[in-house]
Short mmCIF file of C-alpha atoms in Angstrom, two decimals:
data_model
loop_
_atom_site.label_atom_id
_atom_site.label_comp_id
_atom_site.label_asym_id
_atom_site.label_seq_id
_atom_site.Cartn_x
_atom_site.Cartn_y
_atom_site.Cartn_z
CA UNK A 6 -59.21 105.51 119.90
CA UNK A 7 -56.88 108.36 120.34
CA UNK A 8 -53.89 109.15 117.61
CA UNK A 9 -51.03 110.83 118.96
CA UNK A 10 -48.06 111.40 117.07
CA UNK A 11 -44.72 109.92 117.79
CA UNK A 12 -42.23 113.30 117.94
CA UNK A 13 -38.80 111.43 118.18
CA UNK A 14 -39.58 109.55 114.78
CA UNK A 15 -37.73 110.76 111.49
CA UNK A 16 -40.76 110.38 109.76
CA UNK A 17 -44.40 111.50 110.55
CA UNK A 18 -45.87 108.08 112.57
CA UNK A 19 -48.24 108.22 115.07
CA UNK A 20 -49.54 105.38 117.71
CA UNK A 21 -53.10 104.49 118.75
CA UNK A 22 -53.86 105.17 122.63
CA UNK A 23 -56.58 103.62 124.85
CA UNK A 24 -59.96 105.34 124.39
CA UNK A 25 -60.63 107.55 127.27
CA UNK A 26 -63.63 107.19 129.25
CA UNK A 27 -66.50 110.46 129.68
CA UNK A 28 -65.52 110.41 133.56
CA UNK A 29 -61.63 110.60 132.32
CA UNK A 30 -61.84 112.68 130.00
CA UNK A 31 -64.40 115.31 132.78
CA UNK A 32 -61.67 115.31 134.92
CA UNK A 33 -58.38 115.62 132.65
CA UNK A 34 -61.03 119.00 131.71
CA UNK A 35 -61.18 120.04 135.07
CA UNK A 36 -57.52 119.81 135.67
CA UNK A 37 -56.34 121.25 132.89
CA UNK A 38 -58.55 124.91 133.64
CA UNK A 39 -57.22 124.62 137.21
CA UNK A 40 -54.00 124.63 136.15
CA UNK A 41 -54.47 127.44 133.34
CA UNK A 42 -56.15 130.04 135.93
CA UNK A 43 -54.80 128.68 138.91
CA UNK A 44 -53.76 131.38 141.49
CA UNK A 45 -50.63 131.21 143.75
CA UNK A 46 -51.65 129.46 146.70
CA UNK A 47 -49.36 129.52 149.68
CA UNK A 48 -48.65 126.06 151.33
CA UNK A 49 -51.79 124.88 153.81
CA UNK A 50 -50.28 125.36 157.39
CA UNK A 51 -51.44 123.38 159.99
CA UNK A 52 -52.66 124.52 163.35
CA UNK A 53 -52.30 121.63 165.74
CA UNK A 54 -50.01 121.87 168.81
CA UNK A 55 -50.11 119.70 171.98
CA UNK A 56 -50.73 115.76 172.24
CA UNK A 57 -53.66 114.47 170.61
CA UNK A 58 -57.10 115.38 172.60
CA UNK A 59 -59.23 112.52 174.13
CA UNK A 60 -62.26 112.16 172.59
CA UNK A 61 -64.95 112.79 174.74
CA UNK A 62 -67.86 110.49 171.84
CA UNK A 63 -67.28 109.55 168.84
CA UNK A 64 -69.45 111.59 166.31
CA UNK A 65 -71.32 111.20 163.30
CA UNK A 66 -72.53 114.51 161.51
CA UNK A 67 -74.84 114.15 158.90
CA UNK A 68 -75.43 117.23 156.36
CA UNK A 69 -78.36 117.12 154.74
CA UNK A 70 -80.67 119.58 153.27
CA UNK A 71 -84.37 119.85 151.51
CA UNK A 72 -83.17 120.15 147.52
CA UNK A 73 -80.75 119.99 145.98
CA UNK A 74 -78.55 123.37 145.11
CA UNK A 75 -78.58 124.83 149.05
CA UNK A 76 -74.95 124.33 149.25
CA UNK A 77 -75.06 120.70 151.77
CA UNK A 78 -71.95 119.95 149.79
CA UNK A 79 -69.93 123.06 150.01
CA UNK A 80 -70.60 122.83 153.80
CA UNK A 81 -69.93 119.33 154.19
CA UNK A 82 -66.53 119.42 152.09
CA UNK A 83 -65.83 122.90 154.58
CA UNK A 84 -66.46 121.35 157.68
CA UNK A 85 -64.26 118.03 156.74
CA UNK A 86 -61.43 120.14 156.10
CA UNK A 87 -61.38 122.83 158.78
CA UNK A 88 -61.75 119.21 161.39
CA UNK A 89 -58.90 117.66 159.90
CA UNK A 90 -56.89 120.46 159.91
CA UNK A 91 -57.78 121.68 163.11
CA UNK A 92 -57.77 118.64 165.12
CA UNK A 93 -55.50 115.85 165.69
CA UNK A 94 -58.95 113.95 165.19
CA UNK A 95 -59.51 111.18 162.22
CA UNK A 96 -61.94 112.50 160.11
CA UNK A 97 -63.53 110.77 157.64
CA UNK A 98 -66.23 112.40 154.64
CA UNK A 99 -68.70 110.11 153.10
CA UNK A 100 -70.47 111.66 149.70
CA UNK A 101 -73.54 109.69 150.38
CA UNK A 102 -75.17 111.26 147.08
CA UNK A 103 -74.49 108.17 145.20
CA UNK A 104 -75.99 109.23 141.98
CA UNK A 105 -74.83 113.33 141.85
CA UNK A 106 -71.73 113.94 144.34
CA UNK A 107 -69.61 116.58 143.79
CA UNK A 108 -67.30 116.18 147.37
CA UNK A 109 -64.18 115.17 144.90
CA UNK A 110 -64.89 118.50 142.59
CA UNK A 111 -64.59 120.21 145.83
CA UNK A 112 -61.71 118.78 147.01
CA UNK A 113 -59.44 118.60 143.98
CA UNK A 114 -60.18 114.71 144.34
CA UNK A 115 -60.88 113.88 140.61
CA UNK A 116 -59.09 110.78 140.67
CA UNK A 117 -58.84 107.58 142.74
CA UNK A 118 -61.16 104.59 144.22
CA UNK A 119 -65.15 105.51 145.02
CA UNK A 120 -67.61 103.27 146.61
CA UNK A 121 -68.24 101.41 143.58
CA UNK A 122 -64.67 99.82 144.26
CA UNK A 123 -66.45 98.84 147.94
CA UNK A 124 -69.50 97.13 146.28
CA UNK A 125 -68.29 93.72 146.09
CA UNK A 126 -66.85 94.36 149.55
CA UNK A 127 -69.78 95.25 151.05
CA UNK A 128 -72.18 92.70 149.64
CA UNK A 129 -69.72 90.03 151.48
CA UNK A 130 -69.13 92.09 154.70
CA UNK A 131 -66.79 95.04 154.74
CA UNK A 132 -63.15 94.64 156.32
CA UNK A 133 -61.24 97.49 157.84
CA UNK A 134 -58.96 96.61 155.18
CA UNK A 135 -61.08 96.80 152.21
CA UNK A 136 -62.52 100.03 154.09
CA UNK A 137 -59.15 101.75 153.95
CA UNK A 138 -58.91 100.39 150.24
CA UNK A 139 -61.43 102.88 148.98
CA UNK A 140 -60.34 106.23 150.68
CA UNK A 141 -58.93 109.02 149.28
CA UNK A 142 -57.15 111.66 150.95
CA UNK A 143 -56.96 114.98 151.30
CA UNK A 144 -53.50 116.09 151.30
CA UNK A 145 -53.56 119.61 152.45
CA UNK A 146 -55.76 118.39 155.89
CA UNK A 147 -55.59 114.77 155.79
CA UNK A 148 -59.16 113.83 155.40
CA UNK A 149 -59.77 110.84 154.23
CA UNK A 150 -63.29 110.60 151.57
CA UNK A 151 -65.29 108.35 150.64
CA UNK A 152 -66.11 109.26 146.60
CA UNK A 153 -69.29 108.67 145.35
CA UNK A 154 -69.32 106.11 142.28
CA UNK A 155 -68.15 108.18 139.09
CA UNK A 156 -71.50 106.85 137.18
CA UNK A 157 -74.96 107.88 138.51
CA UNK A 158 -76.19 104.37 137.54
CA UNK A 159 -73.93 102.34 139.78
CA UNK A 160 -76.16 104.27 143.11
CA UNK A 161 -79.03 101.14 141.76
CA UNK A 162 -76.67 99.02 143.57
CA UNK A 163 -76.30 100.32 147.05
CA UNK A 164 -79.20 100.05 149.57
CA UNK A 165 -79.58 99.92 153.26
CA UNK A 166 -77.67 96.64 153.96
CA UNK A 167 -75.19 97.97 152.22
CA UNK A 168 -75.18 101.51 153.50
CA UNK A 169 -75.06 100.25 156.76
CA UNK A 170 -72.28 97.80 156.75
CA UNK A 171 -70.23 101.13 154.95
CA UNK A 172 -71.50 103.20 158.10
CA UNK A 173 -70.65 100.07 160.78
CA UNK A 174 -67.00 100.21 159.17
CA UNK A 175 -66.79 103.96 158.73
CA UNK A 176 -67.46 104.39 162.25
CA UNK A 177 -64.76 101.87 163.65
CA UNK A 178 -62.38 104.09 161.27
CA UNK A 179 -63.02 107.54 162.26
CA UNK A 180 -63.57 109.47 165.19
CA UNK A 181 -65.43 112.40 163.15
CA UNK A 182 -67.63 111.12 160.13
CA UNK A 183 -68.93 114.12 158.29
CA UNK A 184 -72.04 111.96 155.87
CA UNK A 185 -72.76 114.02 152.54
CA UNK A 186 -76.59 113.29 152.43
CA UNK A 187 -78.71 113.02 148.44
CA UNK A 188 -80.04 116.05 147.42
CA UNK A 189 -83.24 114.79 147.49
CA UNK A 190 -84.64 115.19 151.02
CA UNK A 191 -87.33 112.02 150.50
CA UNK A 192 -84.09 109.74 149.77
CA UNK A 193 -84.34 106.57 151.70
CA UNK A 194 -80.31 106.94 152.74
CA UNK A 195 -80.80 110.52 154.43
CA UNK A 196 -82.91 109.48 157.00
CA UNK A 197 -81.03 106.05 157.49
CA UNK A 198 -78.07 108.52 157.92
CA UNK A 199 -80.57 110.62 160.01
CA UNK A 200 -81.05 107.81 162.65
CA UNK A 201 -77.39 107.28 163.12
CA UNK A 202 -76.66 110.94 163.39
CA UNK A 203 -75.23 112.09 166.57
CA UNK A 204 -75.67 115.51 165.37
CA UNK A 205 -77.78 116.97 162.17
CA UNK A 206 -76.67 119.59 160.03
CA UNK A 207 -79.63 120.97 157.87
CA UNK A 208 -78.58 123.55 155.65
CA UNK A 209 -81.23 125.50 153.87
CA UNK A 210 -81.45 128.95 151.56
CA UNK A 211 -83.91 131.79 152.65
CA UNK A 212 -86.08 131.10 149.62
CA UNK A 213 -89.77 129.79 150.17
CA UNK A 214 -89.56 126.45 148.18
CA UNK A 215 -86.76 125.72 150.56
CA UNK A 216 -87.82 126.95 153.91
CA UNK A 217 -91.17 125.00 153.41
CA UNK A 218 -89.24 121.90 152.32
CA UNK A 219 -87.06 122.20 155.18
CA UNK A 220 -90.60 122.72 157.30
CA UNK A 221 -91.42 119.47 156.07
CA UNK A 222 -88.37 117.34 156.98
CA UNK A 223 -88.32 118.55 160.66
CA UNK A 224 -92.03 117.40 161.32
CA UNK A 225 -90.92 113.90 159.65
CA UNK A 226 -87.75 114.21 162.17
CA UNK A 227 -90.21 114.54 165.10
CA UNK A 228 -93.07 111.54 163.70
CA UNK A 229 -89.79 109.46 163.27
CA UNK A 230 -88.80 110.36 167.25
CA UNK A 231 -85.54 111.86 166.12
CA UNK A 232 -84.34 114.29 168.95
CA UNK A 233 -84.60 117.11 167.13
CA UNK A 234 -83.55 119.86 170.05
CA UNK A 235 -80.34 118.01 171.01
CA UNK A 236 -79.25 117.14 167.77
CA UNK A 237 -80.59 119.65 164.84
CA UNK A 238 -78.61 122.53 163.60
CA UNK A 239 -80.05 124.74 161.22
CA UNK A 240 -77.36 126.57 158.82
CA UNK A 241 -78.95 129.46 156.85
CA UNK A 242 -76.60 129.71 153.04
CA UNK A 243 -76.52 132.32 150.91
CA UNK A 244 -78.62 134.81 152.75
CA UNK A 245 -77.90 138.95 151.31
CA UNK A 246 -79.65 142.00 150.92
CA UNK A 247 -81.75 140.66 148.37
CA UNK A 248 -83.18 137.93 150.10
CA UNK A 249 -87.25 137.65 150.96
CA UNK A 250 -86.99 136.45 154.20
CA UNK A 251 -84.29 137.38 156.93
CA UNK A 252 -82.50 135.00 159.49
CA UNK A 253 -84.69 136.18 162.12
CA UNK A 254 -87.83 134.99 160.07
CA UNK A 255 -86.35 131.58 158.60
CA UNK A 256 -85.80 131.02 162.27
CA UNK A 257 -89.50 132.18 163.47
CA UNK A 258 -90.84 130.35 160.75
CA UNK A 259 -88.82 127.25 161.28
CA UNK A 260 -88.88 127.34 164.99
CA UNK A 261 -85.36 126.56 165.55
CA UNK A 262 -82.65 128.90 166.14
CA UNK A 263 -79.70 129.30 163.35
CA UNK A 264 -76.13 127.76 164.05
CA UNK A 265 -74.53 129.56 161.33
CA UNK A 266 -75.22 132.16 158.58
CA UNK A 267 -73.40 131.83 155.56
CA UNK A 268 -73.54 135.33 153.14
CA UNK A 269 -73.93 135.21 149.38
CA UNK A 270 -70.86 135.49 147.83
CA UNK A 271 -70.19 134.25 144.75
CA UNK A 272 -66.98 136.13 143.63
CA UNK A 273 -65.23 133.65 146.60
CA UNK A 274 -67.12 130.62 146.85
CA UNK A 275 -67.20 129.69 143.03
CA UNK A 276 -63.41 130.60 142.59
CA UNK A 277 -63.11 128.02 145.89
CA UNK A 278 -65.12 125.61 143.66
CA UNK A 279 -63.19 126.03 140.41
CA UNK A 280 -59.66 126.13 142.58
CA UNK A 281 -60.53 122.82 143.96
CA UNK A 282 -60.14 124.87 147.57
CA UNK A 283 -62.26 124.77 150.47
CA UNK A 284 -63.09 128.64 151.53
CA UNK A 285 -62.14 127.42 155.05
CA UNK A 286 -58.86 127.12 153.87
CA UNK A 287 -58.28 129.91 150.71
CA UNK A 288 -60.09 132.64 152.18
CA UNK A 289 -59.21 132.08 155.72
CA UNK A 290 -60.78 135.38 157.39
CA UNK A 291 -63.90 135.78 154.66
CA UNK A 292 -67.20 135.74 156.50
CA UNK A 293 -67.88 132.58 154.85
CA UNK A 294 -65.10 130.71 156.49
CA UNK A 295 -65.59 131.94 159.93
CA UNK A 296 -68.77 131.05 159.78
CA UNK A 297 -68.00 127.70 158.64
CA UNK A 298 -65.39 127.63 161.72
CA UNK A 299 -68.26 128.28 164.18
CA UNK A 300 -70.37 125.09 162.34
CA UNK A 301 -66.78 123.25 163.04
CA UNK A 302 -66.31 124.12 166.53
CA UNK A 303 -69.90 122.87 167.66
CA UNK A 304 -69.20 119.71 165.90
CA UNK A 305 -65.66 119.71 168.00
CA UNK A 306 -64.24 122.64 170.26
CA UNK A 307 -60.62 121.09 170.75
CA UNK A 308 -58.20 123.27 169.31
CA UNK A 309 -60.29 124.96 166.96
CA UNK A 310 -60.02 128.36 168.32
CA UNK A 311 -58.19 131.08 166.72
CA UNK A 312 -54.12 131.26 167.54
CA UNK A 313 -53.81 134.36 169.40
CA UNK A 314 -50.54 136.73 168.55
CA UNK A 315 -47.66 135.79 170.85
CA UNK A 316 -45.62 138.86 172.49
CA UNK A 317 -43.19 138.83 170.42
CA UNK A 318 -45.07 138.74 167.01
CA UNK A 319 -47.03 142.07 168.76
CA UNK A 320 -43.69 143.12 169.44
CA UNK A 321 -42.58 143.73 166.18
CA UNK A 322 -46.18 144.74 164.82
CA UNK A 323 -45.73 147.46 167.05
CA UNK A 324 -42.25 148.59 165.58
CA UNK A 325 -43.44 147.81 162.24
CA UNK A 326 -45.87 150.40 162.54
CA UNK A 327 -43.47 152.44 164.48
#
């Protein structure tokens, strides 16, 4: 239990409060150093003019990677906010990592239903309805997430059934599903998630336990029949000066080319972490970002290309600097 002291009583009394749980008690930690070295933010704008584009197929993106710690997440979390903001599209992120996800951590989303809530759902055949139940949205883009369960252990309970009856409903729901794959690359889910992919995100680092990991996993793509030409994108994270290997070698040695590379920078991406803010949206113009924003438009070009000045904004640039 928890004492806290009464302050409008004449007297010193206090009153017992509920115990907190470890995931409660994580988060009210979280929130209270994001609020203590919070920076001023100005308000999320969004970019979306025009009606609504058609869309052309509905897609499913799956982010995966060979270990853990290559940054899946932070791209994942990236790309489902620069979509949603973007786009007039529903977009919809699934943290598939059901015993380690850290999608709410980089969303700000420390609080509200996971997929635990959707267990009992699921075992019975998952509504719409129930679907909807167990999102959580993200109020500066409007994504809607799917949490992972707050307790590693509860990921015992979910297997294929019933990671396919969340997919079957997730897919009915939105027209962009970004999937948030384990950090282990031999987990059963990831290449369940890998056969329902219309496209494949695989997001490595340019060091050698990695790159041979990642080596690995595209073979298994082509025993399994997976088109891996049409659908793979490889995304090259935290490459720098220091790095072994260059793009131009992860790509000779992987035989792919490289959608995106991502630089190491840690000054911006860990403040995005600790803000709570995807880089796509607090450091707009960082290198990071726009190349996040060229991952985003091959997933979906509508609308995603940078506003250009009007006259009248290069108008008064022009006497500004006049």
């Amino acid at each position: 239990m928890v004492v806290s002291r009464l302050s409008d009583s004449p007297a010193p009394a206090f009153e017992l409060l509920p115990e907190e749980t470890p995931e409660e008690t994580a988060g009210a930690d979280i929130r209270l150093l994001r609020r203590v070295a919070a920076p001023e933010v100005l308000p999320f704008r969004q970019n979306r003019r025009g009606p609504a584009p058609e869309v052309i197929a509905q897609q499913v993106v799956v982010v995966c990677g060979p270990k853990g710690g290559v940054g899946k997440t932070f791209v994942a979390c990236n790309l489902a906010a620069a979509l949603a903001e973007r786009s007039k599209l529903e977009v919809g992120l699934l943290d598939l990592d059901l015993a380690g996800g850290d999608a709410g951590l980089f969303l700000d989303l420390l609080e509200g239903p996971s997929l635990q809530d959707l267990l009992p759902s699921l075992k019975e055949g998952l509504s719409q309805e129930h679907l909807q139940g167990g999102l959580v949205i993200h109020r500066p883009t409007g994504a809607r997430v799917l949490l992972s369960p707050a307790r590693p252990e509860l990921s015992e309970a979910f297997g294929l059934d019933e990671y396919q009856a969340l997919l079957t409903a997730a897919r009915r729901e939105f027209q962009i599903l970004i999937v948030d794959t384990p950090g282990a690359a031999d987990n059963d889910l990831t290449y369940e998630a890998l056969e329902t992919a219309t496209l494949i995100l695989l997001v490595t680092t340019p060091d050698t336990a990695s790159l041979r990991r990642c080596k690995v996993m595209i073979d298994l793509m082509k025993r399994l029949s997976l088109p891996v030409n049409e659908r793979l994108r490889v995304i090259l994270n935290l490459a720098g000066p220091a790095a072994r290997v260059t793009p131009a070698g992860v790509q000779a040695f992987l035989g792919l080319k490289l959608l995106a590379v991502i630089g190491e920078d840690r000054k911006a991406i860990d403040a995005s972490l600790f803000e709570g803010i995807p880089v796509v949206l607090s450091h707009r113009q960082h290198p990071a970002s726009l190349s996040l924003m060229k991952v985003a438009n091959e997933v979906c070009p509508i609308f995603l290309e940078p506003a250009r000045p009007n006259r009248l904004a290069r108008a008064l640039a022009v006497r500004r600097r006049g």
